[in-house]
PDB file of C-alpha atoms in Angstrom:
ATOM      1  CA  VAL A   1      18.914 -70.951 -81.300  1.00 92.00           C
ATOM      2  CA  VAL A   2      20.344 -72.890 -78.459  1.00 94.00           C
ATOM      3  CA  GLY A   3      20.986 -75.924 -80.648  1.00 92.00           C
ATOM      4  CA  SER A   4      22.630 -73.773 -83.234  1.00 93.00           C
ATOM      5  CA  ALA A   5      24.912 -72.213 -80.641  1.00 95.00           C
ATOM      6  CA  LEU A   6      25.905 -75.674 -79.427  1.00 95.00           C
ATOM      7  CA  THR A   7      26.757 -76.983 -82.922  1.00 94.00           C
ATOM      8  CA  LYS A   8      28.475 -73.699 -84.047  1.00 95.00           C
ATOM      9  CA  ARG A   9      30.285 -73.395 -80.675  1.00 96.00           C
ATOM     10  CA  GLN A  10      29.072 -69.712 -80.411  1.00 97.00           C
ATOM     11  CA  ARG A  11      28.054 -67.719 -77.340  1.00 97.00           C
ATOM     12  CA  LEU A  12      24.429 -66.842 -76.502  1.00 97.00           C
ATOM     13  CA  GLU A  13      22.932 -63.712 -74.892  1.00 97.00           C
ATOM     14  CA  LEU A  14      19.748 -64.437 -72.943  1.00 96.00           C
ATOM     15  CA  ASP A  15      17.260 -62.980 -70.580  1.00 96.00           C
ATOM     16  CA  TYR A  16      16.897 -65.608 -67.747  1.00 94.00           C
ATOM     17  CA  TYR A  17      14.372 -65.745 -65.253  1.00 92.00           C
ATOM     18  CA  THR A  18      15.619 -67.163 -61.877  1.00 87.00           C
ATOM     19  CA  ARG A  19      12.507 -68.743 -60.279  1.00 82.00           C
ATOM     20  CA  SER A  20      13.946 -68.839 -56.726  1.00 76.00           C
ATOM     21  CA  LYS A  21      14.670 -65.123 -56.839  1.00 83.00           C
ATOM     22  CA  GLN A  22      11.782 -64.209 -58.927  1.00 88.00           C
ATOM     23  CA  SER A  23      14.023 -61.935 -61.020  1.00 90.00           C
ATOM     24  CA  GLN A  24      15.209 -61.649 -64.645  1.00 93.00           C
ATOM     25  CA  ARG A  25      18.675 -60.941 -65.692  1.00 94.00           C
ATOM     26  CA  ARG A  26      20.515 -60.690 -68.947  1.00 96.00           C
ATOM     27  CA  ARG A  27      23.462 -63.081 -69.373  1.00 96.00           C
ATOM     28  CA  VAL A  28      26.080 -64.093 -71.765  1.00 97.00           C
ATOM     29  CA  VAL A  29      26.981 -67.839 -71.756  1.00 97.00           C
ATOM     30  CA  SER A  30      29.022 -70.197 -73.612  1.00 97.00           C
ATOM     31  CA  PRO A  31      26.782 -73.361 -74.222  1.00 97.00           C
ATOM     32  CA  LEU A  32      28.405 -76.787 -73.429  1.00 96.00           C
ATOM     33  CA  ARG A  33      25.591 -79.402 -73.296  1.00 94.00           C
ATOM     34  CA  LEU A  34      21.789 -80.042 -73.112  1.00 94.00           C
ATOM     35  CA  VAL A  35      20.636 -82.137 -70.277  1.00 89.00           C
ATOM     36  CA  HIS A  36      17.074 -83.692 -69.979  1.00 85.00           C
ATOM     37  CA  TYR A  37      15.976 -84.288 -66.491  1.00 79.00           C
ATOM     38  CA  ARG A  38      12.347 -85.005 -65.214  1.00 70.00           C
ATOM     39  CA  ASN A  39      10.595 -83.649 -68.364  1.00 78.00           C
ATOM     40  CA  THR A  40      12.611 -80.484 -68.450  1.00 83.00           C
ATOM     41  CA  TRP A  41      15.536 -79.499 -70.768  1.00 90.00           C
ATOM     42  CA  TYR A  42      18.464 -77.740 -69.260  1.00 90.00           C
ATOM     43  CA  LEU A  43      21.555 -75.917 -70.827  1.00 94.00           C
ATOM     44  CA  ASP A  44      24.795 -76.426 -69.061  1.00 93.00           C
ATOM     45  CA  ALA A  45      26.975 -73.437 -69.915  1.00 95.00           C
ATOM     46  CA  TRP A  46      29.881 -71.282 -68.853  1.00 97.00           C
ATOM     47  CA  CYS A  47      28.248 -67.965 -67.556  1.00 96.00           C
ATOM     48  CA  HIS A  48      30.574 -65.172 -68.486  1.00 97.00           C
ATOM     49  CA  ASP A  49      28.788 -62.910 -66.064  1.00 94.00           C
ATOM     50  CA  SER A  50      29.456 -65.052 -62.980  1.00 92.00           C
ATOM     51  CA  GLU A  51      32.540 -66.604 -64.336  1.00 94.00           C
ATOM     52  CA  GLY A  52      31.473 -70.152 -63.695  1.00 92.00           C
ATOM     53  CA  LEU A  53      29.556 -73.139 -64.809  1.00 92.00           C
ATOM     54  CA  ARG A  54      25.792 -72.832 -64.437  1.00 91.00           C
ATOM     55  CA  ARG A  55      22.757 -74.812 -65.430  1.00 89.00           C
ATOM     56  CA  PHE A  56      19.901 -72.994 -66.957  1.00 92.00           C
ATOM     57  CA  ALA A  57      16.318 -74.294 -67.586  1.00 90.00           C
ATOM     58  CA  LEU A  58      15.343 -73.713 -71.266  1.00 94.00           C
ATOM     59  CA  ASP A  59      11.864 -72.826 -70.256  1.00 92.00           C
ATOM     60  CA  ALA A  60      13.129 -69.954 -68.129  1.00 93.00           C
ATOM     61  CA  MET A  61      14.865 -68.363 -70.957  1.00 95.00           C
ATOM     62  CA  ARG A  62      12.895 -65.296 -72.030  1.00 92.00           C
ATOM     63  CA  GLU A  63      14.841 -63.986 -74.904  1.00 93.00           C
ATOM     64  CA  VAL A  64      17.795 -65.729 -76.599  1.00 96.00           C
ATOM     65  CA  GLN A  65      20.194 -64.373 -79.233  1.00 96.00           C
ATOM     66  CA  LEU A  66      23.063 -66.003 -81.056  1.00 96.00           C
ATOM     67  CA  LEU A  67      26.306 -63.906 -80.643  1.00 96.00           C
ATOM     68  CA  PRO A  68      29.192 -63.973 -83.100  1.00 96.00           C
ATOM     69  CA  GLN A  69      31.808 -64.665 -80.522  1.00 97.00           C
ATOM     70  CA  LYS A  70      33.129 -68.122 -80.145  1.00 97.00           C
ATOM     71  CA  ALA A  71      32.024 -70.074 -77.036  1.00 97.00           C
ATOM     72  CA  LYS A  72      34.619 -70.636 -74.259  1.00 97.00           C
ATOM     73  CA  GLU A  73      35.855 -74.230 -74.193  1.00 95.00           C
ATOM     74  CA  VAL A  74      35.401 -76.094 -71.066  1.00 95.00           C
ATOM     75  CA  ALA A  75      36.492 -79.703 -70.678  1.00 95.00           C
ATOM     76  CA  MET A  76      33.467 -82.126 -70.185  1.00 93.00           C
ATOM     77  CA  LYS A  77      35.221 -83.763 -67.297  1.00 91.00           C
ATOM     78  CA  THR A  78      35.253 -80.385 -65.495  1.00 91.00           C
ATOM     79  CA  VAL A  79      31.588 -79.901 -66.309  1.00 90.00           C
ATOM     80  CA  GLU A  80      30.647 -83.379 -65.061  1.00 85.00           C
ATOM     81  CA  ALA A  81      32.629 -83.085 -61.986  1.00 83.00           C
ATOM     82  CA  GLU A  82      31.041 -79.578 -60.926  1.00 83.00           C
ATOM     83  CA  LEU A  83      27.449 -80.062 -62.245  1.00 82.00           C
ATOM     84  CA  ASP A  84      26.844 -83.881 -61.771  1.00 78.00           C
ATOM     85  CA  SER A  85      28.443 -84.731 -58.448  1.00 68.00           C
ATOM     86  CA  GLY A  86      25.451 -84.216 -56.383  1.00 63.00           C
ATOM     87  CA  TYR A  87      21.839 -85.475 -56.207  1.00 55.00           C
ATOM     88  CA  GLY A  88      19.371 -83.967 -58.589  1.00 60.00           C
ATOM     89  CA  ILE A  89      19.562 -81.192 -61.092  1.00 51.00           C
ATOM     90  CA  PHE A  90      20.874 -78.387 -58.701  1.00 54.00           C
ATOM     91  CA  ALA A  91      24.657 -77.869 -58.694  1.00 60.00           C
ATOM     92  CA  GLY A  92      27.034 -76.669 -56.082  1.00 60.00           C
ATOM     93  CA  LYS A  93      30.413 -76.937 -54.786  1.00 63.00           C
ATOM     94  CA  GLY A  94      31.608 -80.038 -52.918  1.00 67.00           C
ATOM     95  CA  PRO A  95      29.087 -82.590 -52.347  1.00 80.00           C
ATOM     96  CA  LYS A  96      27.781 -83.366 -48.833  1.00 88.00           C
ATOM     97  CA  TRP A  97      26.399 -86.724 -47.829  1.00 92.00           C
ATOM     98  CA  ALA A  98      22.985 -87.455 -46.681  1.00 95.00           C
ATOM     99  CA  THR A  99      21.814 -90.493 -44.633  1.00 97.00           C
ATOM    100  CA  LEU A 100      18.247 -91.477 -44.773  1.00 97.00           C
ATOM    101  CA  LEU A 101      16.380 -94.320 -43.147  1.00 98.00           C
ATOM    102  CA  PHE A 102      13.401 -95.659 -44.787  1.00 97.00           C
ATOM    103  CA  ALA A 103      10.657 -97.555 -42.976  1.00 97.00           C
ATOM    104  CA  LYS A 104      10.024-101.184 -44.060  1.00 96.00           C
ATOM    105  CA  GLU A 105       7.000-100.038 -46.022  1.00 94.00           C
ATOM    106  CA  ALA A 106       8.959 -97.814 -48.209  1.00 95.00           C
ATOM    107  CA  ALA A 107      12.007 -99.876 -48.279  1.00 95.00           C
ATOM    108  CA  ALA A 108      10.773-102.188 -50.899  1.00 90.00           C
ATOM    109  CA  TRP A 109      10.135 -99.220 -53.316  1.00 91.00           C
ATOM    110  CA  VAL A 110      13.312 -97.280 -52.628  1.00 93.00           C
ATOM    111  CA  ALA A 111      15.558-100.283 -52.923  1.00 93.00           C
ATOM    112  CA  ASN A 112      14.780-100.404 -56.719  1.00 91.00           C
ATOM    113  CA  GLU A 113      15.303 -96.695 -57.321  1.00 89.00           C
ATOM    114  CA  GLN A 114      18.497 -94.944 -58.378  1.00 86.00           C
ATOM    115  CA  TRP A 115      18.569 -91.593 -56.613  1.00 87.00           C
ATOM    116  CA  HIS A 116      22.174 -91.084 -57.492  1.00 85.00           C
ATOM    117  CA  PRO A 117      24.856 -93.378 -59.158  1.00 82.00           C
ATOM    118  CA  GLU A 118      26.969 -93.199 -56.030  1.00 86.00           C
ATOM    119  CA  GLN A 119      24.203 -94.066 -53.608  1.00 92.00           C
ATOM    120  CA  ARG A 120      24.865 -96.706 -51.068  1.00 95.00           C
ATOM    121  CA  LEU A 121      21.977 -98.903 -49.847  1.00 97.00           C
ATOM    122  CA  GLU A 122      22.148-100.927 -46.478  1.00 97.00           C
ATOM    123  CA  PRO A 123      19.177-103.282 -45.766  1.00 97.00           C
ATOM    124  CA  GLN A 124      18.559-103.318 -42.072  1.00 97.00           C
ATOM    125  CA  ASP A 125      17.537-106.441 -39.997  1.00 97.00           C
ATOM    126  CA  ASP A 126      14.087-105.059 -39.451  1.00 97.00           C
ATOM    127  CA  GLY A 127      13.304-104.654 -43.089  1.00 96.00           C
ATOM    128  CA  SER A 128      13.984-100.799 -43.258  1.00 97.00           C
ATOM    129  CA  LEU A 129      16.600 -99.459 -45.551  1.00 97.00           C
ATOM    130  CA  ARG A 130      19.437 -97.025 -44.938  1.00 98.00           C
ATOM    131  CA  MET A 131      20.526 -94.857 -47.993  1.00 97.00           C
ATOM    132  CA  ARG A 132      23.645 -92.680 -48.133  1.00 96.00           C
ATOM    133  CA  LEU A 133      23.922 -90.381 -51.136  1.00 92.00           C
ATOM    134  CA  PRO A 134      25.832 -87.302 -52.092  1.00 89.00           C
ATOM    135  CA  TYR A 135      24.144 -84.000 -52.667  1.00 87.00           C
ATOM    136  CA  THR A 136      25.163 -80.311 -53.242  1.00 82.00           C
ATOM    137  CA  ASP A 137      21.945 -78.476 -52.975  1.00 79.00           C
ATOM    138  CA  ASP A 138      19.117 -79.630 -50.555  1.00 85.00           C
ATOM    139  CA  THR A 139      16.194 -78.161 -52.589  1.00 84.00           C
ATOM    140  CA  GLU A 140      15.271 -81.243 -54.839  1.00 84.00           C
ATOM    141  CA  LEU A 141      16.512 -83.757 -52.271  1.00 90.00           C
ATOM    142  CA  ALA A 142      14.250 -82.295 -49.517  1.00 92.00           C
ATOM    143  CA  MET A 143      11.239 -82.411 -51.888  1.00 90.00           C
ATOM    144  CA  ASP A 144      11.959 -86.193 -52.771  1.00 91.00           C
ATOM    145  CA  ILE A 145      12.363 -86.872 -48.970  1.00 95.00           C
ATOM    146  CA  LEU A 146       8.977 -85.230 -48.309  1.00 95.00           C
ATOM    147  CA  ARG A 147       7.219 -87.395 -50.784  1.00 92.00           C
ATOM    148  CA  HIS A 148       7.945 -90.330 -48.488  1.00 94.00           C
ATOM    149  CA  GLY A 149       6.319 -88.561 -45.523  1.00 92.00           C
ATOM    150  CA  ALA A 150       6.467 -90.469 -42.201  1.00 93.00           C
ATOM    151  CA  GLN A 151       8.158 -93.350 -44.055  1.00 96.00           C
ATOM    152  CA  VAL A 152      11.676 -91.757 -44.034  1.00 97.00           C
ATOM    153  CA  LYS A 153      13.823 -90.005 -41.479  1.00 97.00           C
ATOM    154  CA  VAL A 154      16.855 -87.860 -42.260  1.00 97.00           C
ATOM    155  CA  GLU A 155      19.677 -89.162 -39.980  1.00 98.00           C
ATOM    156  CA  ALA A 156      22.343 -86.802 -41.349  1.00 97.00           C
ATOM    157  CA  PRO A 157      23.258 -84.056 -41.774  1.00 96.00           C
ATOM    158  CA  ALA A 158      21.401 -82.095 -39.151  1.00 96.00           C
ATOM    159  CA  ALA A 159      20.842 -79.049 -41.271  1.00 94.00           C
ATOM    160  CA  LEU A 160      19.004 -81.139 -43.864  1.00 95.00           C
ATOM    161  CA  ALA A 161      16.818 -82.834 -41.185  1.00 96.00           C
ATOM    162  CA  ARG A 162      15.912 -79.324 -39.871  1.00 95.00           C
ATOM    163  CA  GLN A 163      14.993 -78.087 -43.359  1.00 94.00           C
ATOM    164  CA  VAL A 164      12.755 -81.088 -43.852  1.00 96.00           C
ATOM    165  CA  ALA A 165      11.138 -80.769 -40.461  1.00 95.00           C
ATOM    166  CA  THR A 166      10.525 -76.926 -41.182  1.00 95.00           C
ATOM    167  CA  ARG A 167       8.704 -77.828 -44.403  1.00 94.00           C
ATOM    168  CA  LEU A 168       6.641 -80.470 -42.735  1.00 94.00           C
ATOM    169  CA  LYS A 169       5.591 -78.138 -40.011  1.00 94.00           C
ATOM    170  CA  ALA A 170       4.624 -75.509 -42.645  1.00 94.00           C
ATOM    171  CA  ALA A 171       2.721 -78.093 -44.595  1.00 93.00           C
ATOM    172  CA  LEU A 172       0.788 -79.109 -41.320  1.00 92.00           C
ATOM    173  CA  ALA A 173      -0.031 -75.613 -40.531  1.00 95.00           C
ATOM    174  CA  GLN A 174      -2.085 -75.613 -43.861  1.00 94.00           C
ATOM    175  CA  TYR A 175      -4.498 -78.087 -42.348  1.00 93.00           C
TER     176      TYR A 175
END
């Protein structure tokens, strides 16, 4: 149904389950493109209920119906500017910049990874690596920072560093 809506340029009505809120809501959307990211497919669409661009995981769509109304047209440059500007799959307004310092042991791995097309890598004299990258929502960025454990430190912004520290404390409390 999603593919048909994209090719026919028609609206969709869907029941969408938002995992973070653990709630389901009916929405009417104008589909714009499909995005494959980390083994999951997403639909980028104009949401008529919230009057804005949104990204919907296909596996969180419970019921989907093709509507006869034509889809709203949104320029792809607008979609890319709003949904692709920050790190990861989560979108938000106005990217912030994170500065991460990776220890020498992790630097060799991270130097060959692309976390974001606009990332900036600065090798340090001691073998460590400083990375600056844009992000809009800290959810996924924090998860990727946490997978490096003690081999990475969030230098900025302070709010991201606090969130990572809080998650590490919660993890430690499990043991």
